[in-house]
XYZ file of C-alpha atoms in Angstrom:
550
model
C 1.256 32.001 8.963
C 2.181 29.937 11.999
C 5.828 30.226 13.087
C 6.262 26.498 13.479
C 9.478 25.473 11.717
C 11.752 25.079 14.729
C 9.188 23.191 16.792
C 8.278 20.805 13.965
C 11.991 20.251 13.342
C 12.492 19.387 17.014
C 9.554 16.958 17.076
C 10.725 15.323 13.835
C 14.208 14.777 15.191
C 12.820 13.195 18.365
C 10.631 10.846 16.323
C 13.436 9.862 13.939
C 15.664 9.013 16.882
C 13.244 6.253 17.907
C 13.914 3.366 15.524
C 10.522 1.987 14.458
C 11.060 -0.498 11.661
C 7.826 -2.235 10.710
C 7.244 -5.655 12.299
C 9.785 -5.008 15.063
C 9.448 -3.964 18.707
C 10.378 -0.475 17.598
C 6.825 0.124 16.408
C 5.533 -0.289 19.945
C 8.351 1.892 21.295
C 7.447 4.633 18.817
C 3.766 4.524 19.752
C 4.621 4.729 23.459
C 6.937 7.688 22.785
C 4.199 9.592 20.946
C 1.640 8.718 23.612
C 3.913 9.806 26.466
C 4.790 13.042 24.675
C 1.165 14.031 24.111
C 0.107 12.925 27.596
C 2.378 15.611 29.078
C 0.532 18.428 27.351
C -1.810 20.255 29.780
C -4.949 19.682 27.715
C -4.536 15.918 27.866
C -3.615 15.974 31.554
C -6.981 17.607 32.081
C -8.759 15.407 29.523
C -7.031 12.007 29.763
C -9.910 10.170 28.030
C -9.157 12.180 24.876
C -5.878 10.308 24.389
C -5.637 6.569 23.833
C -2.915 4.025 23.158
C -4.570 1.054 21.480
C -3.222 -2.344 20.547
C -4.006 -3.417 17.002
C -6.679 -6.043 16.363
C -6.202 -9.491 14.800
C -2.474 -8.899 14.543
C 0.382 -11.353 15.062
C 2.621 -8.443 16.103
C 2.358 -6.506 19.375
C 2.027 -2.877 18.305
C -0.136 0.146 18.911
C -1.906 3.177 17.493
C -2.121 6.552 19.191
C -5.362 8.522 18.865
C -6.009 11.955 20.350
C -8.912 14.431 20.195
C -9.104 18.143 20.876
C -12.537 19.755 21.212
C -12.635 23.361 20.099
C -14.406 26.032 22.122
C -14.621 28.771 19.501
C -17.884 27.381 18.144
C -18.840 23.948 19.461
C -19.775 21.757 16.524
C -19.856 18.072 15.559
C -17.680 18.851 12.516
C -14.414 16.950 12.855
C -11.133 16.823 10.918
C -8.872 13.769 11.044
C -5.087 14.115 10.789
C -3.425 10.781 10.001
C 0.130 9.540 9.585
C 2.039 6.310 10.092
C 4.725 5.861 12.720
C 6.569 2.855 11.233
C 9.429 2.849 8.729
C 11.106 0.443 6.375
C 14.335 -1.261 7.471
C 17.803 0.232 7.846
C 19.968 -2.489 6.301
C 20.731 -0.267 3.286
C 22.729 2.091 5.508
C 25.506 -0.538 5.632
C 28.354 0.699 7.848
C 26.259 3.724 8.843
C 23.445 1.547 10.165
C 24.131 2.545 13.825
C 23.524 6.185 12.813
C 20.498 5.596 10.560
C 18.152 7.189 13.114
C 20.506 9.936 14.318
C 20.085 12.816 11.846
C 22.960 15.093 12.882
C 25.751 12.497 13.326
C 24.519 10.697 10.195
C 24.805 13.837 8.099
C 28.341 14.466 9.321
C 29.423 10.939 8.359
C 27.666 11.133 4.995
C 29.588 14.321 4.202
C 32.728 12.160 4.140
C 31.347 9.840 1.448
C 31.554 9.944 -2.346
C 28.047 10.999 -3.367
C 26.229 12.524 -6.344
C 26.379 16.307 -6.851
C 22.738 16.674 -5.794
C 23.207 14.737 -2.558
C 26.402 16.724 -1.903
C 24.480 19.968 -2.350
C 21.794 18.817 0.082
C 24.343 17.602 2.642
C 26.211 20.910 2.651
C 23.236 23.282 2.490
C 21.941 22.713 6.016
C 18.417 22.804 4.595
C 17.815 19.048 4.607
C 17.433 16.456 7.365
C 18.763 12.963 6.649
C 17.832 9.701 8.370
C 15.419 6.794 8.223
C 11.887 8.070 8.570
C 12.857 11.737 8.203
C 10.842 11.861 4.979
C 8.636 8.764 5.172
C 6.994 9.982 7.254
C 7.929 11.139 10.728
C 8.148 14.752 9.590
C 4.510 14.410 8.512
C 3.547 12.996 11.906
C 5.489 15.830 13.549
C 3.509 18.414 11.569
C 0.259 16.869 12.780
C 1.504 16.659 16.364
C 2.414 20.345 16.237
C -1.099 21.288 15.111
C -2.679 19.042 17.731
C -0.579 20.740 20.408
C -1.336 24.201 19.016
C -5.080 23.681 19.237
C -4.833 21.914 22.584
C -3.246 25.154 23.855
C -5.656 27.372 21.885
C -9.026 25.572 21.750
C -10.673 28.992 21.504
C -9.273 29.211 17.961
C -10.858 25.925 16.918
C -14.426 25.252 15.882
C -15.473 21.607 16.027
C -12.981 18.823 16.723
C -9.506 17.783 15.639
C -8.407 14.131 15.795
C -4.876 12.810 15.406
C -4.214 9.203 14.390
C -0.621 7.982 14.431
C -0.940 4.448 13.157
C 1.458 1.535 12.870
C 2.057 -1.058 10.130
C 1.515 1.122 7.080
C 4.651 -0.284 5.478
C 3.316 -3.847 5.509
C -0.330 -4.775 6.077
C -2.128 -1.684 7.447
C -3.211 -3.362 10.676
C -2.917 0.068 12.305
C -5.449 2.072 10.333
C -7.786 -0.925 10.008
C -7.845 -1.242 13.802
C -8.260 2.516 14.264
C -11.495 2.425 12.250
C -13.237 0.816 15.226
C -12.231 3.652 17.531
C -13.175 6.346 15.016
C -16.625 4.828 14.599
C -16.991 4.465 18.376
C -16.044 8.119 18.910
C -18.420 9.158 16.137
C -21.288 7.562 18.017
C -20.193 8.495 21.543
C -19.458 12.164 20.853
C -21.809 12.727 17.914
C -18.958 13.580 15.537
C -19.369 14.411 11.873
C -16.174 13.523 9.993
C -15.924 16.155 7.271
C -12.415 15.423 5.985
C -9.080 13.709 6.574
C -5.549 14.854 5.840
C -2.778 12.313 5.448
C 0.841 13.494 5.665
C 2.773 10.955 3.625
C 5.832 12.083 1.695
C 5.940 13.586 -1.790
C 8.845 13.606 -4.220
C 9.726 14.832 -7.719
C 7.933 12.880 -10.448
C 10.777 13.232 -12.947
C 14.252 14.752 -13.275
C 14.118 18.519 -13.050
C 10.666 18.535 -11.445
C 10.557 21.321 -8.850
C 6.865 21.020 -8.030
C 5.663 20.181 -4.532
C 2.628 17.958 -4.986
C -0.557 17.760 -2.981
C -2.904 14.891 -3.739
C -6.663 14.493 -3.724
C -7.353 10.805 -3.238
C -4.975 7.912 -3.826
C -4.013 5.142 -6.195
C -5.378 1.652 -5.586
C -3.124 -1.385 -5.443
C -3.781 -5.057 -6.214
C -1.561 -8.119 -6.344
C -2.889 -10.317 -9.177
C -1.301 -13.746 -8.914
C -1.077 -16.722 -11.264
C -0.748 -20.398 -10.393
C 0.474 -22.105 -13.565
C 0.358 -25.857 -14.088
C 2.204 -27.689 -16.820
C 2.679 -31.322 -17.844
C 5.673 -32.839 -16.104
C 8.260 -34.865 -17.982
C 11.879 -36.023 -17.728
C 14.242 -33.421 -19.100
C 15.537 -36.024 -21.578
C 12.069 -36.115 -23.138
C 11.286 -32.434 -22.814
C 8.750 -32.207 -25.653
C 6.589 -34.856 -23.991
C 5.673 -32.327 -21.327
C 5.038 -28.621 -20.933
C 7.215 -26.616 -18.561
C 5.072 -24.170 -16.500
C 8.072 -21.851 -16.287
C 7.854 -21.492 -20.071
C 4.235 -20.347 -19.783
C 5.179 -18.049 -16.898
C 7.859 -16.409 -19.039
C 5.303 -15.599 -21.730
C 2.881 -14.338 -19.104
C 5.457 -11.929 -17.709
C 6.397 -10.815 -21.218
C 2.724 -10.064 -21.855
C 1.974 -8.228 -18.584
C 5.215 -6.544 -17.498
C 5.446 -2.881 -18.562
C 2.366 -3.277 -20.785
C 0.950 0.238 -21.404
C -2.443 -1.291 -22.241
C -2.667 -2.102 -18.527
C -2.177 1.498 -17.393
C -5.424 2.743 -15.867
C -6.598 6.290 -16.611
C -8.708 8.208 -14.137
C -9.460 11.957 -13.939
C -6.864 12.574 -16.653
C -4.025 10.757 -14.865
C -2.650 7.300 -15.630
C -1.010 4.663 -13.478
C 2.345 3.090 -14.158
C 2.016 -0.354 -15.802
C 2.216 -3.645 -13.888
C 5.566 -5.166 -13.011
C 6.415 -8.585 -11.601
C 7.304 -8.932 -7.931
C 7.879 -12.691 -7.888
C 8.327 -15.470 -10.446
C 9.228 -18.983 -9.366
C 8.351 -22.623 -9.746
C 7.096 -24.590 -6.770
C 9.532 -27.531 -6.850
C 10.713 -28.189 -3.293
C 14.110 -29.527 -4.393
C 16.265 -30.369 -7.398
C 15.162 -33.171 -9.706
C 15.510 -33.868 -13.449
C 11.743 -33.713 -13.793
C 10.240 -30.465 -15.050
C 8.242 -28.494 -12.509
C 4.614 -29.346 -11.805
C 3.671 -25.724 -11.286
C 4.930 -22.154 -11.291
C 3.822 -19.047 -9.427
C 3.943 -15.403 -10.528
C 2.515 -12.206 -9.113
C 2.522 -8.597 -10.225
C 2.020 -5.180 -8.740
C -1.029 -3.549 -10.300
C -2.086 0.076 -9.700
C -5.594 1.375 -10.470
C -7.282 4.764 -10.716
C -10.705 3.776 -12.023
C -10.725 -0.005 -12.592
C -12.323 -2.267 -10.010
C -10.860 -5.611 -8.857
C -13.387 -7.279 -11.197
C -12.206 -5.134 -14.131
C -8.601 -6.145 -13.459
C -9.501 -9.844 -13.323
C -11.291 -9.579 -16.666
C -8.410 -7.754 -18.323
C -5.737 -10.076 -16.955
C -7.690 -13.189 -17.885
C -7.580 -11.967 -21.478
C -3.854 -11.247 -21.216
C -3.224 -14.701 -19.738
C -5.155 -16.393 -22.540
C -3.098 -14.484 -25.084
C 0.176 -15.366 -23.340
C -0.822 -19.036 -23.091
C -1.645 -19.132 -26.823
C 1.697 -17.539 -27.683
C 3.561 -19.997 -25.477
C 1.866 -22.990 -27.092
C 2.525 -21.630 -30.583
C 6.217 -21.173 -29.780
C 6.343 -24.646 -28.214
C 4.910 -26.196 -31.399
C 7.293 -24.265 -33.639
C 10.292 -25.338 -31.585
C 9.090 -28.951 -31.463
C 8.624 -29.048 -35.244
C 12.085 -27.579 -35.790
C 13.576 -30.160 -33.427
C 11.802 -33.041 -35.167
C 13.018 -31.827 -38.526
C 16.603 -31.722 -37.266
C 16.504 -34.996 -35.325
C 14.371 -37.051 -37.665
C 11.935 -37.913 -34.905
C 8.215 -37.972 -35.780
C 6.157 -34.910 -34.829
C 3.015 -35.409 -32.741
C 0.624 -32.512 -32.465
C 0.286 -31.475 -28.785
C -3.273 -31.671 -27.469
C -2.993 -28.828 -24.963
C -5.212 -25.773 -25.351
C -5.037 -22.342 -23.687
C -6.920 -22.648 -20.420
C -7.356 -19.827 -17.917
C -9.648 -19.847 -14.884
C -10.126 -17.446 -12.019
C -9.896 -18.972 -8.559
C -13.596 -18.286 -8.098
C -14.439 -20.208 -11.297
C -12.326 -23.197 -10.271
C -13.697 -23.166 -6.725
C -17.288 -23.061 -7.976
C -16.652 -25.989 -10.325
C -15.232 -28.057 -7.478
C -18.055 -27.166 -5.087
C -20.650 -28.143 -7.696
C -18.921 -31.470 -8.381
C -17.870 -32.532 -4.863
C -20.210 -30.501 -2.671
C -19.530 -30.309 1.066
C -16.775 -32.964 0.879
C -14.527 -30.544 -1.005
C -15.584 -27.497 1.030
C -14.900 -29.255 4.357
C -11.510 -30.463 3.148
C -10.458 -26.968 2.090
C -11.579 -25.443 5.397
C -9.537 -28.029 7.292
C -6.577 -27.567 4.963
C -6.536 -23.802 5.547
C -6.643 -24.324 9.310
C -3.660 -26.690 9.086
C -1.845 -24.246 6.827
C -2.211 -21.508 9.430
C 0.123 -23.475 11.684
C 3.001 -22.733 9.290
C 4.035 -19.288 10.491
C 6.568 -18.966 7.656
C 3.818 -18.492 5.065
C 2.851 -14.933 4.229
C -0.448 -14.195 2.494
C 1.168 -14.675 -0.917
C 2.471 -18.196 -0.304
C -0.532 -19.159 1.824
C -2.772 -18.311 -1.132
C -0.584 -20.252 -3.559
C -0.757 -23.348 -1.355
C -4.550 -23.088 -1.152
C -4.827 -22.881 -4.947
C -2.365 -25.745 -5.325
C -4.451 -27.919 -2.981
C -7.713 -27.059 -4.740
C -6.095 -27.863 -8.093
C -5.449 -31.434 -6.939
C -9.247 -31.963 -6.894
C -9.677 -31.005 -10.554
C -10.678 -33.910 -12.828
C -9.016 -32.281 -15.810
C -5.491 -31.393 -14.759
C -4.171 -30.515 -18.192
C -2.010 -27.346 -18.234
C -3.835 -24.277 -16.991
C -3.432 -20.829 -15.460
C -5.396 -19.973 -12.297
C -5.776 -16.233 -11.636
C -6.380 -14.856 -8.131
C -5.367 -12.196 -5.596
C -2.917 -13.019 -2.847
C -2.444 -9.878 -0.768
C -4.169 -6.899 0.802
C -6.172 -4.771 -1.621
C -5.540 -1.089 -1.051
C -8.640 0.521 -2.591
C -8.397 3.522 -4.887
C -9.948 6.768 -3.652
C -11.269 9.223 -6.206
C -12.038 12.744 -4.965
C -14.175 14.179 -7.759
C -16.531 16.536 -5.916
C -19.476 14.168 -6.155
C -20.979 15.304 -2.832
C -20.893 18.285 -0.500
C -18.114 16.952 1.730
C -15.839 16.314 -1.239
C -16.585 19.710 -2.763
C -15.890 21.481 0.534
C -12.564 19.682 0.997
C -11.536 20.528 -2.575
C -12.493 24.178 -2.012
C -10.568 24.256 1.265
C -7.454 22.868 -0.393
C -7.649 25.361 -3.256
C -7.998 28.220 -0.781
C -5.055 26.944 1.293
C -2.773 26.946 -1.745
C -3.876 30.444 -2.653
C -3.030 31.652 0.863
C 0.294 29.869 1.357
C 1.909 29.801 -2.107
C 3.227 33.408 -1.813
C 5.398 32.283 1.126
C 7.262 29.600 -0.846
C 9.333 29.906 -4.055
C 8.528 26.559 -5.710
C 5.142 25.743 -7.287
C 2.678 23.730 -5.209
C 0.597 21.623 -7.587
C -2.549 19.581 -6.974
C -2.890 16.128 -8.528
C -5.705 13.621 -8.183
C -4.029 10.383 -7.113
C -1.288 9.915 -4.534
C 1.037 7.562 -6.465
C 2.172 5.258 -3.635
C 0.400 2.772 -1.402
C -0.933 4.509 1.695
C -3.397 4.213 4.551
C -5.634 6.752 2.818
C -7.106 3.718 1.043
C -8.864 2.636 4.230
C -10.881 5.698 5.248
C -13.226 5.746 2.235
C -14.299 3.539 -0.670
C -14.884 4.357 -4.317
C -15.654 0.700 -5.213
C -19.179 -0.677 -4.897
C -20.056 -3.900 -3.053
C -19.961 -6.002 -6.228
C -16.412 -4.901 -6.963
C -15.264 -5.690 -3.430
C -17.015 -9.078 -3.522
C -15.129 -10.019 -6.708
C -11.881 -9.365 -4.849
C -12.971 -11.386 -1.811
C -14.143 -14.398 -3.849
C -10.801 -14.480 -5.652
C -8.576 -14.127 -2.597
C -7.885 -17.679 -1.319
C -6.499 -16.515 2.025
C -9.528 -14.344 2.797
C -10.926 -14.873 6.265
C -7.819 -16.764 7.414
C -4.617 -14.810 6.780
C -6.392 -11.692 5.592
C -9.614 -9.855 6.300
C -10.725 -6.242 6.013
C -13.947 -4.898 7.503
C -15.083 -2.964 4.442
C -18.354 -2.179 6.210
C -16.335 -0.125 8.700
C -14.712 1.834 5.872
C -18.117 2.493 4.304
C -19.460 3.605 7.676
C -16.595 6.104 8.034
C -16.470 7.237 4.368
C -14.520 10.451 4.874
C -12.933 12.317 1.924
C -9.143 12.424 2.213
C -6.242 14.409 0.781
C -2.485 14.202 1.234
C -0.407 17.208 2.303
C 2.986 15.742 3.092
C 6.682 16.545 3.515
C 8.857 16.926 0.450
C 12.119 15.134 -0.108
C 14.187 12.581 -1.936
C 15.135 8.909 -1.720
C 12.455 7.529 0.599
C 13.242 3.901 1.498
C 16.880 4.489 0.505
C 20.092 5.254 2.342
C 20.071 8.965 1.502
C 16.455 9.539 2.544
C 16.104 13.237 3.317
C 13.447 15.877 3.867
C 13.514 19.536 2.853
C 12.981 21.421 6.080
C 11.488 24.741 4.956
C 8.641 23.179 3.008
C 8.066 20.237 5.328
C 8.388 21.977 8.705
C 6.864 25.342 7.816
C 4.722 25.214 4.667
C 3.087 21.808 5.252
C 1.729 22.661 8.739
C 0.380 25.968 7.451
C -1.295 24.367 4.430
C -2.837 21.760 6.714
C -3.971 24.407 9.185
C -5.612 26.450 6.448
C -7.655 23.438 5.328
C -8.631 22.714 8.948
C -9.839 26.280 9.426
C -11.835 26.248 6.191
C -13.599 22.957 6.912
C -14.233 23.640 10.596
C -15.012 27.332 10.231
C -18.245 28.704 11.556
């Protein structure tokens, strides 16, 4: 076992002290700090081309990745392990009056000791076994573990067969520009140095799955994440004649009732299931107050997958939307009939029918009807829309769908289903090829070696449950599945683009061995030091040795 706890603690504290909130200048400052730190190590003074600070590609922000490579001398080999971890954090607004100390672990802990907190947080504050602060858990302690191992092998290349690469990437907390840019360098190095990428280890945080859970989890592969979105059109009317129109917010309410928390939409894979979808936004698109009902509404949902493809999710949600639409119309008719009975007004049967289209279906209809006239207009419209810097991918996509809808001949109430954000692909590590089987064997052996040195159980699960950059180093989806996502993402090629060919070219199996703690993304974020600063580096090292062994 490596005696690494104090050094990993020191590196972690230095990293936490550099505020690096995503989409701020702090990301660049953090990258420069890591680069400058590594550049002072003798190996990289002697091999400066093995360390690079690279600006991200196609990015509105100015930020950087750090990549470093150590070549072992024990048994020269093309076999190469990748250690990856993100350098950015979420914001610090939740620290309130302690915001100035959010990135200062020791002073922060002293001030937190003065606060009224839960018994568990009190125990952790007083024990001296936990580090508090933004990024301490998610995931600068993970980056510190990787930096320690990089330094160790840079000082002892005679103990390393093959090659070890560190990637410390930016923008994981938002749009993954970091890892997507790093793919280019990894593929370039693969060709230039003849590398064979045999495995990757991510070091994102792990936490208890439920109250009383003392397990420390290690994950093979990762959950996939989609953002299915719905543009809902109604039939506008004056509020004084409400039954003469159909409020799209009414349909949206039924849609959310149908999709939110629906266990039928939990995806099972390798014996594990995802949490169900939940809404992240629900609004109408009226620009200001009027007494006319809204023309359209907009809803989108988080959707995790283990085995379903983007095409599978579209098919399932189209069915759910049709069901929700039917229920909304049935309720509308019942309420209208009850109103007519009470008021004495005559009842007129509404002519609306449930109508659900994917964006691809609507777009194809319009291209067939209008041809190049429509296609040229939409290309020009997207270019104009890019000038509005306030639009994120979600609202950009909604505006594209809204504009396309204006071209429809039949504009009776409808639901248009599409994707409006980055797809983080699922990764399934099932042992389907030799590289996957070797990585699984290496992980099993590492647990067998290290578990006796730690009192709590270390348990392997198949899918890392949070969004992570692991999604972008391999693909479990085929080309047809990816194409279904692309054709139904209105902002594709303008606000959003992923080089999936690069991911397929890399295609390296990946696991997650990360620091353990509580309350990531919250004020009392904290990391358990013994596991995270001692056990995690040793687990990671054991896997490295197994995969790169002679």
